[in-house]
Coordinates of C-alpha atoms in Angstrom, one line a residue:
M1 CA 76.6 119.0 121.9
N2 CA 76.6 115.3 122.8
Q3 CA 79.7 113.2 123.2
S4 CA 79.2 111.4 119.9
Q5 CA 79.6 114.7 118.0
L6 CA 82.9 115.3 119.7
I7 CA 84.4 112.1 118.3
S8 CA 86.2 112.4 115.0
D9 CA 84.9 110.6 112.0
E10 CA 87.9 108.3 112.0
E11 CA 87.3 107.3 115.6
Y12 CA 83.6 107.0 115.0
F13 CA 84.1 104.5 112.1
K14 CA 86.7 102.5 114.1
N15 CA 84.0 101.7 116.6
I16 CA 81.4 100.6 114.1
P17 CA 80.6 96.8 114.4
V18 CA 82.6 94.4 112.2
G19 CA 81.0 93.9 108.9
Y20 CA 79.9 97.5 108.4
R21 CA 80.8 99.0 105.0
F22 CA 80.2 102.4 103.6
H23 CA 78.8 101.4 100.2
P24 CA 76.0 103.9 99.1
S25 CA 73.9 103.5 96.0
D26 CA 74.0 105.9 93.0
E27 CA 70.9 107.6 94.4
E28 CA 72.4 107.9 97.9
L29 CA 75.6 109.4 96.5
T30 CA 73.6 111.9 94.6
E31 CA 71.8 112.9 97.8
Y32 CA 75.2 113.4 99.5
L33 CA 76.3 115.6 96.6
M34 CA 73.1 117.6 96.6
K35 CA 73.4 118.3 100.3
K36 CA 77.1 119.3 99.8
V37 CA 76.2 121.7 97.0
F38 CA 72.9 123.2 98.2
S39 CA 73.2 123.1 102.0
N40 CA 75.6 124.8 104.4
R41 CA 74.8 122.3 107.2
P42 CA 77.2 119.4 108.1
L43 CA 76.5 116.1 106.3
P44 CA 75.7 112.9 108.2
R45 CA 78.8 110.9 109.1
N46 CA 80.3 109.4 106.0
R47 CA 83.5 108.2 104.3
I48 CA 83.7 111.0 101.7
H49 CA 86.9 113.0 101.8
E50 CA 87.4 116.5 100.4
V51 CA 90.4 117.0 98.1
K52 CA 91.4 118.5 94.7
L53 CA 91.4 115.0 93.2
Y54 CA 92.6 116.1 89.7
D55 CA 95.8 117.4 91.2
F56 CA 97.0 113.9 92.1
N57 CA 97.9 110.4 90.8
P58 CA 95.3 108.0 92.4
E59 CA 98.2 106.1 94.0
V60 CA 99.0 109.3 96.1
L61 CA 95.3 109.6 97.1
A62 CA 95.2 106.0 98.2
E63 CA 98.3 106.4 100.3
N64 CA 97.0 109.5 102.1
Y65 CA 93.3 108.8 102.6
T66 CA 91.4 106.1 104.5
P67 CA 89.5 103.7 102.2
S68 CA 85.8 103.1 102.7
G69 CA 86.2 99.4 101.9
E70 CA 88.6 97.1 100.1
N71 CA 90.5 99.2 97.5
E72 CA 87.8 101.9 97.2
W73 CA 87.6 105.6 98.2
Y74 CA 85.1 108.4 97.9
F75 CA 85.9 112.1 97.3
F76 CA 84.2 115.5 97.0
T77 CA 86.3 117.5 94.5
P78 CA 86.1 120.7 92.4
R79 CA 86.5 120.5 88.7
D80 CA 88.4 123.0 86.5
K81 CA 88.0 123.7 82.8
K82 CA 90.5 122.4 80.3
Y83 CA 90.3 125.6 78.2
K84 CA 89.5 129.1 79.4
N85 CA 86.6 129.6 77.0
G86 CA 85.4 126.0 76.9
S87 CA 83.2 123.7 78.9
R88 CA 85.3 120.5 78.8
P89 CA 86.7 119.4 82.2
K90 CA 90.4 119.1 82.8
R91 CA 91.3 115.4 83.0
G92 CA 95.0 115.6 83.7
A93 CA 96.0 114.3 87.1
G94 CA 99.5 113.9 88.5
D95 CA 101.7 112.1 86.1
G96 CA 98.8 110.8 84.0
Y97 CA 95.2 111.5 83.0
W98 CA 91.7 110.2 83.3
K99 CA 89.9 109.0 80.1
A100 CA 86.2 108.4 79.8
S101 CA 85.1 104.8 79.2
G102 CA 81.5 104.1 78.1
A103 CA 78.4 106.2 78.0
N104 CA 77.1 108.3 80.9
K105 CA 74.5 106.8 83.1
H106 CA 71.5 109.0 84.2
I107 CA 70.4 108.8 87.9
M108 CA 66.7 109.3 88.1
R109 CA 64.2 110.4 90.8
N110 CA 60.5 110.6 90.1
S111 CA 61.1 110.3 86.3
E112 CA 63.5 113.3 86.5
I113 CA 67.3 113.1 85.8
I114 CA 69.0 114.4 88.9
S115 CA 72.6 113.5 88.2
S116 CA 74.9 111.7 85.7
K117 CA 77.5 109.1 86.4
K118 CA 80.6 108.9 84.2
S119 CA 83.1 106.0 84.2
L120 CA 86.8 106.8 83.7
C121 CA 90.1 104.9 83.6
Y122 CA 93.5 106.3 84.7
Y123 CA 96.4 106.3 82.2
K124 CA 100.0 107.1 83.1
G125 CA 101.9 109.3 80.7
R126 CA 100.7 111.9 78.2
P127 CA 97.6 111.5 76.0
P128 CA 96.9 109.8 73.7
G129 CA 99.8 107.4 74.3
G130 CA 99.5 106.7 78.0
D131 CA 99.6 103.3 79.7
K132 CA 96.3 102.0 81.2
T133 CA 96.5 101.3 84.9
C134 CA 94.4 99.3 87.4
W135 CA 92.6 102.5 88.6
M136 CA 89.1 103.3 87.6
M137 CA 86.6 106.0 88.8
H138 CA 82.9 106.9 88.7
E139 CA 82.3 110.6 88.7
Y140 CA 78.9 112.0 89.8
K141 CA 77.7 115.4 88.6
L142 CA 74.4 117.1 89.4
S143 CA 72.2 117.9 86.4
N144 CA 71.5 121.5 87.4
P145 CA 74.2 122.6 89.8
P146 CA 74.5 126.3 90.7
A147 CA 77.1 128.4 88.9
P148 CA 80.6 128.0 90.4
V149 CA 82.0 130.7 92.5
R150 CA 85.1 132.0 90.6
T151 CA 87.9 134.1 92.0
S152 CA 91.3 135.2 90.8
E153 CA 92.7 131.9 92.3
N154 CA 90.2 129.6 90.5
S155 CA 89.2 131.5 87.4
M156 CA 89.1 128.1 85.5
R157 CA 86.5 126.6 87.9
L158 CA 83.9 124.5 86.1
D159 CA 82.1 122.9 89.1
D160 CA 82.5 123.7 92.8
W161 CA 81.8 120.0 93.7
V162 CA 81.4 116.7 92.0
L163 CA 81.6 113.3 93.8
C164 CA 84.1 110.6 92.8
H165 CA 84.2 106.9 93.6
L166 CA 87.8 105.7 93.2
V167 CA 88.4 102.0 92.8
K168 CA 91.6 99.9 92.4
K169 CA 90.8 96.9 90.3
P170 CA 92.7 93.6 91.2
I171 CA 95.3 92.6 88.7
V172 CA 94.5 89.1 87.3
V173 CA 97.6 87.1 86.2
K174 CA 96.6 84.6 83.5
K175 CA 98.6 81.4 83.5
S176 CA 99.4 79.6 80.3
K177 CA 97.9 76.1 79.8
T178 CA 100.1 75.2 76.8
K179 CA 103.9 75.4 76.5
G180 CA 105.1 78.5 74.8
N181 CA 101.8 80.3 75.2
K182 CA 102.4 83.3 77.6
D183 CA 98.9 84.6 77.9
E184 CA 95.8 82.5 78.5
Q185 CA 93.4 85.0 77.0
H186 CA 95.1 84.6 73.6
A187 CA 95.0 80.8 73.7
D188 CA 92.4 79.0 71.6
P189 CA 90.7 76.4 73.9
G190 CA 89.1 74.8 70.8
H191 CA 92.5 74.3 69.2
S192 CA 93.8 72.4 72.2
R193 CA 90.6 70.3 72.4
R194 CA 90.8 69.5 68.6
N195 CA 94.4 68.4 69.1
L196 CA 93.5 66.1 71.9
E197 CA 90.6 64.6 69.9
T198 CA 92.9 64.0 67.0
E199 CA 95.5 62.3 69.2
N200 CA 92.8 60.0 70.7
I201 CA 91.6 59.0 67.2
V202 CA 95.1 58.2 66.0
D203 CA 95.7 56.1 69.1
E204 CA 92.5 54.2 68.6
Q205 CA 93.2 53.6 65.0
A206 CA 96.6 52.2 65.9
E207 CA 95.2 49.8 68.5
A208 CA 92.5 48.7 66.0
S209 CA 95.1 47.9 63.3
K210 CA 97.0 45.7 65.8
S211 CA 93.9 43.7 66.8
H212 CA 92.3 43.6 63.3
W213 CA 89.1 44.9 65.0
P214 CA 87.4 48.1 63.6
A215 CA 87.7 51.1 65.9
T216 CA 84.5 52.8 67.2
F217 CA 84.5 56.6 67.7
Y218 CA 81.8 58.1 69.8
G219 CA 80.3 61.6 69.1
M220 CA 81.5 61.7 65.5

């Protein structure tokens, strides 16, 4: 065993040159997942942690695991069934739940679907009345994974492993442009523009009446 193999993953990534970022593509993440599921050999060095992700609020995960970049984390996690005789995954996590957003994306290789990518948003509280948070996630699942190994301790197991890309989205504070309007996204920019044009026309008409010259309006 050479010296590089004795260094922990954390120490290894600390010595990577500035500018390095672990940001694999969908296809590369699927390859990591396939190796995790089908091979007993160690994976190449990576920033993917192992955890029961659906046991925790994403804030807890972010506090306890090193990010792979700015506000993003990767996890291998098992999935459990929501109901004993069903096939739907359990989406409750910590003091909230994950909710799917948008259609699944198929990851292809040689015209064959090898995995699916599902987008989810985290809500605090109980469904369906939870509050949407700034946390989102992409969940990767193999198309034909082996049957999960169930024991008395994990009889609800649906998948032994899926791969999740957790992201904390920045909160954008929208400033009001007009007095009394609290949220810019609800403001009508055309309304303000029309008000300004009307004020200009009134001012020009007033000046024209004073000088007895006709006013000229451009763009009307």
